[in-house]
Amino acid sequence: DALMRLRAEYLYSLRDYPSIRFNYTSGDTIRFSDWAVGIKPVVVKNKVSFTKAAKTSDYSYKNFRKYMRSIFYYAGTASLSRELKRQSIANIKAGDVFIKGGFPGHAVFVVDVAKNVKTGKKIFLLAQSYMPAQSIHILRNFNQDNLSPWYPEDFGDKLKTPEWTFKKSSLKRF
């Protein structure tokens, strides 16, 4: 939830309303720009339909938060893992996500990347949260105390964090 909220809040702050969109677990795309003009999703027995519920546009923060509550209720790591695009570790950048979709699933996100100018090697910093969108914290690297809280790009086939292990192929980007 925190990952979706951070992305949406950032885009909302830019007034980039068309880019605020997430998929429900059903696969249906729910856009804030539609929501703001009154087009609301209606969920009945895992089927999503849309209805025009308002005659005026409402891009207010209060309405944005209503939209996000809907997203938190019907979307999660299962849907996010299907909609994000796979990335290679060589191209890692802040905002990327290691994600394991499911029920439960989990995601940790890259908050910073540093590159050694002499060797070209990269290290990255990870953060996580839980549901609902609550306090975000930086992850320690218990595998390499001398590098912690940073993680090296050459971590092997599996990225081991304090609570979850991710495949190298689980790095994705919005």
PDB file of C-alpha atoms in Angstrom, residues 14-161:
ATOM      1  CA  LEU A  14       2.696  17.169  -9.983  1.00  0.00           C
ATOM      2  CA  ARG A  15      -0.976  17.303 -11.042  1.00  0.00           C
ATOM      3  CA  ASP A  16      -0.175  14.454 -13.412  1.00  0.00           C
ATOM      4  CA  TYR A  17      -3.643  12.969 -12.898  1.00  0.00           C
ATOM      5  CA  PRO A  18      -3.671  10.779 -16.048  1.00  0.00           C
ATOM      6  CA  SER A  19      -0.608   8.868 -14.776  1.00  0.00           C
ATOM      7  CA  ILE A  20      -2.332   7.939 -11.500  1.00  0.00           C
ATOM      8  CA  ARG A  21      -3.680   4.501 -12.330  1.00  0.00           C
ATOM      9  CA  PHE A  22      -3.568   1.063 -10.801  1.00  0.00           C
ATOM     10  CA  ASN A  23      -5.052  -2.295 -11.649  1.00  0.00           C
ATOM     11  CA  TYR A  24      -7.439  -4.060  -9.335  1.00  0.00           C
ATOM     12  CA  THR A  25      -6.596  -7.719  -8.708  1.00  0.00           C
ATOM     13  CA  SER A  26      -9.207  -8.509 -11.374  1.00  0.00           C
ATOM     14  CA  GLY A  27      -6.930  -6.821 -13.938  1.00  0.00           C
ATOM     15  CA  ASP A  28      -9.247  -3.844 -14.481  1.00  0.00           C
ATOM     16  CA  THR A  29      -7.421  -0.503 -14.697  1.00  0.00           C
ATOM     17  CA  ILE A  30      -8.768   2.190 -12.394  1.00  0.00           C
ATOM     18  CA  ARG A  31      -7.641   5.708 -13.327  1.00  0.00           C
ATOM     19  CA  PHE A  32      -7.845   8.693 -11.023  1.00  0.00           C
ATOM     20  CA  SER A  33      -8.606  10.914 -14.040  1.00  0.00           C
ATOM     21  CA  ASP A  34     -11.772   8.823 -14.651  1.00  0.00           C
ATOM     22  CA  TRP A  35     -12.633   8.762 -10.950  1.00  0.00           C
ATOM     23  CA  ALA A  36     -12.292  12.565 -10.742  1.00  0.00           C
ATOM     24  CA  VAL A  37     -14.847  13.099 -13.535  1.00  0.00           C
ATOM     25  CA  GLY A  38     -17.324  10.776 -11.851  1.00  0.00           C
ATOM     26  CA  ILE A  39     -16.630   7.428 -13.528  1.00  0.00           C
ATOM     27  CA  LYS A  40     -16.562   4.997 -10.627  1.00  0.00           C
ATOM     28  CA  PRO A  41     -15.875   1.251 -10.537  1.00  0.00           C
ATOM     29  CA  VAL A  42     -18.610  -1.020  -9.222  1.00  0.00           C
ATOM     30  CA  VAL A  43     -17.484  -4.434  -7.994  1.00  0.00           C
ATOM     31  CA  VAL A  44     -20.023  -7.261  -7.893  1.00  0.00           C
ATOM     32  CA  LYS A  45     -18.815 -10.835  -7.342  1.00  0.00           C
ATOM     33  CA  ASN A  46     -15.284 -10.077  -8.585  1.00  0.00           C
ATOM     34  CA  LYS A  47     -16.569  -8.401 -11.756  1.00  0.00           C
ATOM     35  CA  VAL A  48     -15.867  -4.713 -12.303  1.00  0.00           C
ATOM     36  CA  SER A  49     -18.147  -2.406 -14.246  1.00  0.00           C
ATOM     37  CA  PHE A  50     -18.131   1.367 -14.416  1.00  0.00           C
ATOM     38  CA  THR A  51     -20.852   3.892 -13.810  1.00  0.00           C
ATOM     39  CA  LYS A  52     -21.035   7.662 -14.246  1.00  0.00           C
ATOM     40  CA  ALA A  53     -21.735   8.693 -10.658  1.00  0.00           C
ATOM     41  CA  ALA A  54     -21.198  12.465 -10.759  1.00  0.00           C
ATOM     42  CA  LYS A  55     -21.874  15.326 -13.150  1.00  0.00           C
ATOM     43  CA  THR A  56     -19.001  17.563 -12.043  1.00  0.00           C
ATOM     44  CA  SER A  57     -15.259  16.999 -11.869  1.00  0.00           C
ATOM     45  CA  ASP A  58     -13.551  16.710  -8.492  1.00  0.00           C
ATOM     46  CA  TYR A  59      -9.749  16.631  -8.434  1.00  0.00           C
ATOM     47  CA  SER A  60      -9.650  17.568  -4.726  1.00  0.00           C
ATOM     48  CA  TYR A  61      -7.280  15.854  -2.344  1.00  0.00           C
ATOM     49  CA  LYS A  62     -10.270  14.522  -0.399  1.00  0.00           C
ATOM     50  CA  ASN A  63     -11.569  12.787  -3.538  1.00  0.00           C
ATOM     51  CA  PHE A  64      -8.047  11.550  -4.338  1.00  0.00           C
ATOM     52  CA  ARG A  65      -7.919   9.892  -0.894  1.00  0.00           C
ATOM     53  CA  LYS A  66     -11.278   8.196  -1.595  1.00  0.00           C
ATOM     54  CA  TYR A  67      -9.795   6.871  -4.826  1.00  0.00           C
ATOM     55  CA  MET A  68      -6.740   5.575  -2.958  1.00  0.00           C
ATOM     56  CA  ARG A  69      -8.907   3.794  -0.364  1.00  0.00           C
ATOM     57  CA  SER A  70     -10.565   1.956  -3.260  1.00  0.00           C
ATOM     58  CA  ILE A  71      -7.155   1.043  -4.652  1.00  0.00           C
ATOM     59  CA  PHE A  72      -5.958  -0.208  -1.247  1.00  0.00           C
ATOM     60  CA  TYR A  73      -9.070  -2.364  -0.971  1.00  0.00           C
ATOM     61  CA  TYR A  74      -8.935  -4.001  -4.420  1.00  0.00           C
ATOM     62  CA  ALA A  75      -5.253  -3.876  -5.469  1.00  0.00           C
ATOM     63  CA  GLY A  76      -2.029  -5.179  -4.000  1.00  0.00           C
ATOM     64  CA  THR A  77       1.154  -7.035  -4.803  1.00  0.00           C
ATOM     65  CA  ALA A  78      -0.698  -9.602  -6.941  1.00  0.00           C
ATOM     66  CA  SER A  79      -1.951  -6.925  -9.330  1.00  0.00           C
ATOM     67  CA  LEU A  80       1.153  -4.717  -9.103  1.00  0.00           C
ATOM     68  CA  SER A  81       3.481  -7.576 -10.001  1.00  0.00           C
ATOM     69  CA  ARG A  82       1.500  -8.118 -13.220  1.00  0.00           C
ATOM     70  CA  GLU A  83       1.388  -4.458 -14.252  1.00  0.00           C
ATOM     71  CA  LEU A  84       4.986  -3.397 -13.530  1.00  0.00           C
ATOM     72  CA  LYS A  85       7.712  -3.874 -16.137  1.00  0.00           C
ATOM     73  CA  ARG A  86      10.686  -6.149 -15.497  1.00  0.00           C
ATOM     74  CA  GLN A  87      14.089  -4.445 -15.212  1.00  0.00           C
ATOM     75  CA  SER A  88      17.657  -5.684 -15.137  1.00  0.00           C
ATOM     76  CA  ILE A  89      19.833  -5.086 -12.119  1.00  0.00           C
ATOM     77  CA  ALA A  90      22.304  -3.278 -14.396  1.00  0.00           C
ATOM     78  CA  ASN A  91      19.645  -0.566 -14.917  1.00  0.00           C
ATOM     79  CA  ILE A  92      18.499  -0.318 -11.297  1.00  0.00           C
ATOM     80  CA  LYS A  93      17.358   3.134 -10.194  1.00  0.00           C
ATOM     81  CA  ALA A  94      15.482   4.806  -7.362  1.00  0.00           C
ATOM     82  CA  GLY A  95      11.788   4.010  -7.582  1.00  0.00           C
ATOM     83  CA  ASP A  96      12.309   0.441  -8.797  1.00  0.00           C
ATOM     84  CA  VAL A  97      10.633  -2.365  -6.900  1.00  0.00           C
ATOM     85  CA  PHE A  98      11.528  -5.906  -5.907  1.00  0.00           C
ATOM     86  CA  ILE A  99       8.122  -7.544  -5.802  1.00  0.00           C
ATOM     87  CA  LYS A 100       6.700 -10.946  -4.992  1.00  0.00           C
ATOM     88  CA  GLY A 101       3.040 -10.905  -5.982  1.00  0.00           C
ATOM     89  CA  GLY A 102       0.544 -12.970  -4.062  1.00  0.00           C
ATOM     90  CA  PHE A 103      -1.664 -13.382  -1.022  1.00  0.00           C
ATOM     91  CA  PRO A 104       0.394 -12.528   0.903  1.00  0.00           C
ATOM     92  CA  GLY A 105       2.983 -10.952  -1.281  1.00  0.00           C
ATOM     93  CA  HIS A 106       5.463  -8.236  -0.520  1.00  0.00           C
ATOM     94  CA  ALA A 107       7.416  -5.443  -2.147  1.00  0.00           C
ATOM     95  CA  VAL A 108      10.517  -3.497  -1.204  1.00  0.00           C
ATOM     96  CA  PHE A 109      11.484  -0.409  -3.129  1.00  0.00           C
ATOM     97  CA  VAL A 110      14.757   1.156  -4.106  1.00  0.00           C
ATOM     98  CA  VAL A 111      15.126   4.584  -2.508  1.00  0.00           C
ATOM     99  CA  ASP A 112      18.661   5.393  -3.678  1.00  0.00           C
ATOM    100  CA  VAL A 113      21.439   4.073  -5.888  1.00  0.00           C
ATOM    101  CA  ALA A 114      25.131   4.965  -5.702  1.00  0.00           C
ATOM    102  CA  LYS A 115      27.829   4.117  -8.237  1.00  0.00           C
ATOM    103  CA  ASN A 116      31.541   3.804  -7.586  1.00  0.00           C
ATOM    104  CA  VAL A 117      33.194   6.078 -10.171  1.00  0.00           C
ATOM    105  CA  LYS A 118      36.327   3.901 -10.340  1.00  0.00           C
ATOM    106  CA  THR A 119      34.790   0.423 -10.550  1.00  0.00           C
ATOM    107  CA  GLY A 120      31.334   1.226 -11.937  1.00  0.00           C
ATOM    108  CA  LYS A 121      29.788  -1.055  -9.275  1.00  0.00           C
ATOM    109  CA  LYS A 122      26.434   0.019  -7.859  1.00  0.00           C
ATOM    110  CA  ILE A 123      24.921  -0.275  -4.419  1.00  0.00           C
ATOM    111  CA  PHE A 124      21.312   0.439  -3.517  1.00  0.00           C
ATOM    112  CA  LEU A 125      19.193   1.274  -0.496  1.00  0.00           C
ATOM    113  CA  LEU A 126      15.860  -0.480   0.139  1.00  0.00           C
ATOM    114  CA  ALA A 127      12.750   0.509   2.084  1.00  0.00           C
ATOM    115  CA  GLN A 128       9.502  -1.222   2.925  1.00  0.00           C
ATOM    116  CA  SER A 129       6.204  -0.846   4.712  1.00  0.00           C
ATOM    117  CA  TYR A 130       3.179  -2.977   5.421  1.00  0.00           C
ATOM    118  CA  MET A 131      -0.597  -2.678   5.069  1.00  0.00           C
ATOM    119  CA  PRO A 132      -2.207  -0.318   5.478  1.00  0.00           C
ATOM    120  CA  ALA A 133       0.185   2.315   4.089  1.00  0.00           C
ATOM    121  CA  GLN A 134       2.085   2.958   7.303  1.00  0.00           C
ATOM    122  CA  SER A 135       5.547   3.910   8.449  1.00  0.00           C
ATOM    123  CA  ILE A 136       8.209   3.258   5.864  1.00  0.00           C
ATOM    124  CA  HIS A 137      11.604   2.095   7.068  1.00  0.00           C
ATOM    125  CA  ILE A 138      15.007   1.413   5.541  1.00  0.00           C
ATOM    126  CA  LEU A 139      16.089  -2.235   5.465  1.00  0.00           C
ATOM    127  CA  ARG A 140      19.307  -3.411   7.025  1.00  0.00           C
ATOM    128  CA  ASN A 141      21.571  -5.717   5.068  1.00  0.00           C
ATOM    129  CA  PHE A 142      22.214  -8.502   7.573  1.00  0.00           C
ATOM    130  CA  ASN A 143      24.184 -10.431   4.943  1.00  0.00           C
ATOM    131  CA  GLN A 144      26.945  -7.792   4.769  1.00  0.00           C
ATOM    132  CA  ASP A 145      27.225  -5.777   7.961  1.00  0.00           C
ATOM    133  CA  ASN A 146      30.139  -3.766   6.558  1.00  0.00           C
ATOM    134  CA  LEU A 147      27.910  -2.509   3.716  1.00  0.00           C
ATOM    135  CA  SER A 148      24.603  -2.247   5.582  1.00  0.00           C
ATOM    136  CA  PRO A 149      22.127  -0.683   5.018  1.00  0.00           C
ATOM    137  CA  TRP A 150      23.281  -0.763   1.375  1.00  0.00           C
ATOM    138  CA  TYR A 151      22.942  -3.809  -0.884  1.00  0.00           C
ATOM    139  CA  PRO A 152      25.379  -4.594  -3.734  1.00  0.00           C
ATOM    140  CA  GLU A 153      24.122  -4.992  -7.302  1.00  0.00           C
ATOM    141  CA  ASP A 154      26.040  -8.276  -7.516  1.00  0.00           C
ATOM    142  CA  PHE A 155      24.045  -9.978  -4.743  1.00  0.00           C
ATOM    143  CA  GLY A 156      23.686 -13.255  -6.667  1.00  0.00           C
ATOM    144  CA  ASP A 157      20.486 -14.906  -7.881  1.00  0.00           C
ATOM    145  CA  LYS A 158      18.491 -14.088  -4.751  1.00  0.00           C
ATOM    146  CA  LEU A 159      18.172 -10.848  -2.823  1.00  0.00           C
ATOM    147  CA  LYS A 160      17.880 -11.694   0.871  1.00  0.00           C
ATOM    148  CA  THR A 161      16.295  -9.002   3.017  1.00  0.00           C
TER     149      THR A 161
END
